[in-house]
Short mmCIF file of C-alpha atoms in Angstrom, two decimals:
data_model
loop_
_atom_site.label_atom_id
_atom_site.label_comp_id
_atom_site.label_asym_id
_atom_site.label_seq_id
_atom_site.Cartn_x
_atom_site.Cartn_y
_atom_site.Cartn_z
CA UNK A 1 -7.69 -122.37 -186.11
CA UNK A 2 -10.21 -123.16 -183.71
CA UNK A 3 -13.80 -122.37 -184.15
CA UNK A 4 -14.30 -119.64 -181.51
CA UNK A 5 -11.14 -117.29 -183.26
CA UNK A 6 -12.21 -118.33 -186.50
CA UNK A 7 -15.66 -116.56 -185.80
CA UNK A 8 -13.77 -113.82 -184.04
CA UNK A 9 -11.71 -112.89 -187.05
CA UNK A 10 -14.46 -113.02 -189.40
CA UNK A 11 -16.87 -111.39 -187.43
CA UNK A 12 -14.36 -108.15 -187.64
CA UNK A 13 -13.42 -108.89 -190.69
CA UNK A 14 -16.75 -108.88 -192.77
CA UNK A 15 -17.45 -104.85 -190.76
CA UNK A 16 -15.14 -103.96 -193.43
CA UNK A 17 -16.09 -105.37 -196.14
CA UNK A 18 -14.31 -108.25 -196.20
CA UNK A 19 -16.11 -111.97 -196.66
CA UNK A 20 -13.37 -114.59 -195.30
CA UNK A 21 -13.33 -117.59 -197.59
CA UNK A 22 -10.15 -119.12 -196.18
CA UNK A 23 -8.59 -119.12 -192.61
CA UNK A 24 -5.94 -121.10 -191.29
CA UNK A 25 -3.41 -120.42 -188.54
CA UNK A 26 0.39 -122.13 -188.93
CA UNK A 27 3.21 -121.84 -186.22
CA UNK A 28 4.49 -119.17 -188.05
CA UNK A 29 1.25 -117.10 -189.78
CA UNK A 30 -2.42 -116.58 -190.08
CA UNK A 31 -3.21 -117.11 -193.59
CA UNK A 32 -6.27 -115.61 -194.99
CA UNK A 33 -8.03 -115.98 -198.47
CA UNK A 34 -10.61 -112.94 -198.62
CA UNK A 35 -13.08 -111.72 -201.06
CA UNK A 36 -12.65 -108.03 -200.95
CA UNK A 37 -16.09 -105.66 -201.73
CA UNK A 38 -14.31 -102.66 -201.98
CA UNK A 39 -11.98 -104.28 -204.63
CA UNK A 40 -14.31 -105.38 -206.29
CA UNK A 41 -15.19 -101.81 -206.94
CA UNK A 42 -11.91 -100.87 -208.00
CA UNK A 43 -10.16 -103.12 -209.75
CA UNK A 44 -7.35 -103.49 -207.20
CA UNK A 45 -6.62 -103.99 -203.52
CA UNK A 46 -8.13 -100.84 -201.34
CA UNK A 47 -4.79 -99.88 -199.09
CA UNK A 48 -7.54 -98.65 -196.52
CA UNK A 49 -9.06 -102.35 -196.02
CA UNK A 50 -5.58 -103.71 -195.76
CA UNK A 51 -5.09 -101.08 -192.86
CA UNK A 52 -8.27 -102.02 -191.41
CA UNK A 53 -7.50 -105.94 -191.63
CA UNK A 54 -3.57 -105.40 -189.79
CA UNK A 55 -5.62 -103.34 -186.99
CA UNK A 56 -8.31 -106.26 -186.38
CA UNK A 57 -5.20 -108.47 -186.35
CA UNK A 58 -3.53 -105.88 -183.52
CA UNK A 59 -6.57 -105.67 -181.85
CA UNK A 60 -6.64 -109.35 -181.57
CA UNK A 61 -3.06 -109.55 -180.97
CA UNK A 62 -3.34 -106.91 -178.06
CA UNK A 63 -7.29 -107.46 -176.22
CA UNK A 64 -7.76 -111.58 -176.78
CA UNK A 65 -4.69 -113.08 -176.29
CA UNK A 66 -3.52 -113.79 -179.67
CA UNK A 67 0.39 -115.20 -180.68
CA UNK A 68 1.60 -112.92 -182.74
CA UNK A 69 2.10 -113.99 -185.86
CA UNK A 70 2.86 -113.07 -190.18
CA UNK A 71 -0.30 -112.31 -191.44
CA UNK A 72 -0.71 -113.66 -195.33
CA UNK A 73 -3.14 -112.73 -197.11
CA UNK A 74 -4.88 -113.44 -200.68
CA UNK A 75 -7.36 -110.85 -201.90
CA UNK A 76 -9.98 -111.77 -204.38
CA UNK A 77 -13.10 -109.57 -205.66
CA UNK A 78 -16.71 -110.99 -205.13
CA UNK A 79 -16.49 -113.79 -208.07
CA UNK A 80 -13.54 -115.27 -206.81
CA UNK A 81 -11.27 -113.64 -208.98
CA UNK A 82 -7.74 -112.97 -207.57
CA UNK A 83 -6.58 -110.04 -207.03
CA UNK A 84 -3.17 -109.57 -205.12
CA UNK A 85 -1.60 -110.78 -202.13
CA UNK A 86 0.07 -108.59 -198.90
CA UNK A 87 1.66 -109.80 -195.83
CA UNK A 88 2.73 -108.39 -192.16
CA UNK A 89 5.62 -109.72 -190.45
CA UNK A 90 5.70 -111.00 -187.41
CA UNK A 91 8.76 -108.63 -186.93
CA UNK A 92 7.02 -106.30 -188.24
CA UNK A 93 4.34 -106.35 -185.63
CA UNK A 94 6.85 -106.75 -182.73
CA UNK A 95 9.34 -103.83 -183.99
CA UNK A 96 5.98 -101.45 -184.00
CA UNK A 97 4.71 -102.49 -180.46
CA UNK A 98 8.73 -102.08 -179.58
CA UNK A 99 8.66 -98.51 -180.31
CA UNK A 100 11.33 -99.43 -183.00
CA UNK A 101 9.46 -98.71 -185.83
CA UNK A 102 6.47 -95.84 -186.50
CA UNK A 103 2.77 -96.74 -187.69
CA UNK A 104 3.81 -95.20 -191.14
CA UNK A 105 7.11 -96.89 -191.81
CA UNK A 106 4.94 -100.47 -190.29
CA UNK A 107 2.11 -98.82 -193.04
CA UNK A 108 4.44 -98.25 -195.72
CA UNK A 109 6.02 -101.68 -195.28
CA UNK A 110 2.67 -103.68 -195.37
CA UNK A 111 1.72 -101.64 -198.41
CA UNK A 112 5.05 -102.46 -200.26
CA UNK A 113 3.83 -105.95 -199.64
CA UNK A 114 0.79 -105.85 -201.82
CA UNK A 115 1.72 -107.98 -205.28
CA UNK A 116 -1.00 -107.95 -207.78
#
């Protein structure tokens, strides 16, 4: 990932709470490695940030331009302890912008996702 996204995404990202410490971008996903504040806190991955994180994603997706793409992530709290993972398909993304699919089924898919 370039430079100019990479500062982009973490620049949103770190509003909520979340401190990037790994970003990359394949042909297929974004793949992010994030220390989480809030979980930190409690003990497990905040549904609320991941909600937050999918709409800076959309937002990017939708206002700069950017492919969309699987987002992957890896939580960890503020020592670098992991957490979980959660993901949002591609398909996932496309089906909700389609009109096929509803912001709470796309919701309660990406929070299926989480695996501690």
């Amino acid at each position: 990932m370039d430079e100019d996204r990479e500062f982009a995404l973490e620049s949103r990202l770190t509003n909520h709470g979340c401190y990037p410490r790994e970003i990359a971008e394949s042909r297929d996903a974004y793949h992010l490695t994030y220390q989480s504040a809030a979980a930190d806190q409690h003990g497990e991955i905040p549904h609320q940030q991941v909600g937050d994180i999918v709409n800076v994603f959309r937002t990017l997706f939708a206002d700069a331009g950017w492919p969309v793409r699987s987002v992957e992530a890896t939580v960890t709290d503020l020592d670098d302890e992991p957490l979980g993972s959660w993901r949002a398909e591609q398909e996932w993304f496309d089906a909700l912008a389609d009109g096929d699919v509803t912001e709470v089924e796309f919701s309660r898919r990406v929070v299926d996702s989480l695996e501690p």
